[in-house]
Coordinates of N, CA and C in Angstrom, one line a residue:
X1 N -32.7 -39.1 37.9 CA -31.6 -39.0 36.9 C -30.5 -40.0 37.2
X2 N -30.3 -40.4 38.4 CA -29.3 -41.4 38.7 C -29.5 -42.7 38.0
X3 N -30.7 -43.1 37.8 CA -31.0 -44.3 37.1 C -30.6 -44.3 35.6
X4 N -30.4 -43.2 35.1 CA -30.0 -43.1 33.7 C -28.6 -43.8 33.5
X5 N -27.8 -43.8 34.5 CA -26.5 -44.4 34.4 C -26.5 -45.9 34.4
X6 N -27.6 -46.5 34.9 CA -27.7 -47.9 35.0 C -28.4 -48.6 33.8
X7 N -29.0 -47.8 33.0 CA -29.7 -48.3 31.8 C -28.8 -48.3 30.6
X8 N -28.9 -49.4 29.9 CA -28.0 -49.5 28.7 C -28.8 -48.8 27.5
X9 N -28.2 -47.7 27.0 CA -28.8 -46.9 26.0 C -28.2 -47.4 24.6
X10 N -29.1 -47.8 23.7 CA -28.6 -48.2 22.4 C -28.4 -47.0 21.5
X11 N -29.2 -46.0 21.7 CA -29.1 -44.8 20.9 C -29.1 -43.6 21.8
X12 N -28.1 -42.7 21.6 CA -27.9 -41.6 22.5 C -28.9 -40.5 22.4
X13 N -29.8 -40.5 21.4 CA -30.7 -39.4 21.3 C -31.8 -39.5 22.4
X14 N -32.0 -40.6 23.0 CA -32.9 -40.7 24.2 C -32.3 -39.8 25.3
X15 N -31.0 -39.8 25.5 CA -30.4 -39.0 26.6 C -30.6 -37.6 26.3
X16 N -30.4 -37.2 25.0 CA -30.5 -35.8 24.6 C -32.0 -35.4 24.8
X17 N -32.9 -36.2 24.4 CA -34.3 -35.9 24.6 C -34.7 -35.7 26.1
X18 N -34.3 -36.6 26.9 CA -34.6 -36.5 28.3 C -33.9 -35.2 29.0
X19 N -32.7 -35.0 28.6 CA -32.0 -33.8 29.1 C -32.7 -32.5 28.6
X20 N -33.2 -32.5 27.4 CA -33.9 -31.3 26.9 C -35.1 -31.0 27.7
X21 N -35.9 -32.1 28.0 CA -37.1 -31.9 28.8 C -36.8 -31.4 30.2
X22 N -35.7 -32.0 30.8 CA -35.3 -31.6 32.1 C -34.9 -30.2 32.1
X23 N -34.1 -29.8 31.2 CA -33.6 -28.4 31.2 C -34.7 -27.4 30.9
X24 N -35.7 -27.7 30.1 CA -36.8 -26.9 29.9 C -37.6 -26.7 31.2
X25 N -37.8 -27.7 31.9 CA -38.5 -27.6 33.2 C -37.7 -26.8 34.2
X26 N -36.4 -27.0 34.3 CA -35.6 -26.3 35.2 C -35.6 -24.8 34.9
X27 N -35.5 -24.5 33.6 CA -35.5 -23.1 33.2 C -36.9 -22.4 33.5
X28 N -38.0 -23.1 33.3 CA -39.3 -22.5 33.7 C -39.4 -22.3 35.2
X29 N -38.9 -23.3 36.0 CA -39.0 -23.2 37.4 C -38.1 -22.1 38.0
X30 N -36.9 -21.9 37.5 CA -36.0 -20.9 38.0 C -36.5 -19.5 37.7
X31 N -37.1 -19.3 36.5 CA -37.6 -17.9 36.2 C -38.8 -17.6 37.0
X32 N -39.7 -18.6 37.3 CA -40.8 -18.3 38.1 C -40.5 -18.1 39.6
X33 N -39.5 -18.9 40.0 CA -39.0 -18.8 41.4 C -38.4 -17.4 41.6
X34 N -37.6 -16.9 40.6 CA -37.0 -15.6 40.8 C -38.1 -14.5 40.8
X35 N -39.1 -14.7 40.1 CA -40.3 -13.7 40.1 C -40.9 -13.7 41.5
X36 N -41.1 -14.9 42.1 CA -41.7 -15.0 43.4 C -40.8 -14.4 44.5
X37 N -39.5 -14.5 44.3 CA -38.6 -13.9 45.3 C -38.7 -12.4 45.2
X38 N -38.6 -11.9 44.0 CA -38.6 -10.4 43.9 C -39.9 -9.7 44.2
X39 N -41.0 -10.4 44.0 CA -42.3 -9.8 44.3 C -42.7 -10.0 45.8
X40 N -42.2 -11.0 46.4 CA -42.6 -11.3 47.8 C -41.7 -10.6 48.9
X41 N -40.7 -9.9 48.5 CA -39.7 -9.3 49.4 C -39.9 -7.7 49.3
X42 N -39.7 -7.1 50.5 CA -39.8 -5.7 50.6 C -38.7 -5.0 49.7
X43 N -38.9 -3.9 49.2 CA -38.0 -3.2 48.3 C -36.6 -3.0 48.9
X44 N -36.6 -2.7 50.2 CA -35.4 -2.4 50.9 C -34.5 -3.7 51.0
X45 N -35.1 -4.8 51.1 CA -34.3 -6.1 51.3 C -34.2 -6.8 50.0
X46 N -34.8 -6.4 48.9 CA -34.8 -7.1 47.7 C -33.4 -7.4 47.1
X47 N -32.6 -6.4 47.1 CA -31.2 -6.6 46.6 C -30.4 -7.6 47.4
X48 N -30.5 -7.6 48.7 CA -29.8 -8.6 49.5 C -30.3 -10.0 49.3
X49 N -31.6 -10.1 49.2 CA -32.2 -11.5 49.0 C -31.9 -12.0 47.6
X50 N -32.0 -11.1 46.6 CA -31.7 -11.6 45.3 C -30.2 -12.0 45.1
X51 N -29.3 -11.2 45.8 CA -27.9 -11.6 45.7 C -27.6 -12.9 46.4
X52 N -28.2 -13.1 47.5 CA -28.1 -14.4 48.2 C -28.6 -15.6 47.4
X53 N -29.8 -15.4 46.8 CA -30.3 -16.4 46.0 C -29.4 -16.7 44.8
X54 N -28.9 -15.7 44.1 CA -28.0 -15.9 43.0 C -26.7 -16.6 43.5
X55 N -26.2 -16.2 44.6 CA -25.0 -16.8 45.1 C -25.1 -18.3 45.4
X56 N -26.3 -18.6 46.0 CA -26.5 -20.1 46.3 C -26.7 -20.9 45.1
X57 N -27.3 -20.3 44.0 CA -27.4 -21.0 42.8 C -26.1 -21.3 42.2
X58 N -25.2 -20.3 42.2 CA -23.8 -20.6 41.6 C -22.9 -21.4 42.5
X59 N -23.1 -21.4 43.8 CA -22.4 -22.3 44.6 C -22.8 -23.7 44.3
X60 N -24.1 -24.0 44.1 CA -24.6 -25.3 43.7 C -24.0 -25.7 42.3
X61 N -23.9 -24.8 41.4 CA -23.4 -25.1 40.1 C -21.9 -25.4 40.2
X62 N -21.2 -24.7 41.0 CA -19.7 -24.9 41.2 C -19.4 -26.2 42.0
X63 N -20.2 -26.5 43.0 CA -19.9 -27.7 43.8 C -20.6 -29.0 43.3
X64 N -21.5 -28.9 42.4 CA -22.2 -30.1 41.9 C -21.3 -31.1 41.2
X65 N -20.5 -30.6 40.2 CA -19.6 -31.6 39.5 C -18.6 -32.3 40.4
X66 N -17.9 -31.6 41.3 CA -16.9 -32.3 42.2 C -17.6 -33.3 43.1
X67 N -18.8 -32.9 43.6 CA -19.5 -33.9 44.5 C -20.0 -35.1 43.7
X68 N -20.5 -34.8 42.4 CA -20.9 -36.0 41.6 C -19.7 -36.9 41.3
X69 N -18.5 -36.3 41.0 CA -17.3 -37.1 40.8 C -17.0 -37.9 42.0
X70 N -17.1 -37.4 43.2 CA -16.8 -38.2 44.4 C -17.8 -39.3 44.5
X71 N -19.0 -39.0 44.3 CA -20.1 -40.1 44.4 C -19.9 -41.2 43.4
X72 N -19.4 -40.8 42.2 CA -19.2 -41.8 41.1 C -18.0 -42.7 41.4
X73 N -17.1 -42.3 42.2 CA -15.9 -43.1 42.6 C -16.3 -44.2 43.5
X74 N -17.3 -44.0 44.3 CA -17.7 -45.0 45.3 C -18.8 -45.9 44.9

């Protein structure tokens, strides 16, 4: 995805198309990964593991844009 910034795009619909494919793949992966986590963990620990997994996902979402902004400055 970093190479997208170095390519000159004449028409922006290519970016929309690539991001649509990427988001579809990420959505499919996240839902199946969540199912793997909930099925592979004992019922007593399932709530703790699910909350840790969700917390890490949202920490990544919250920290991703500032880290990307710092990387783009250098």
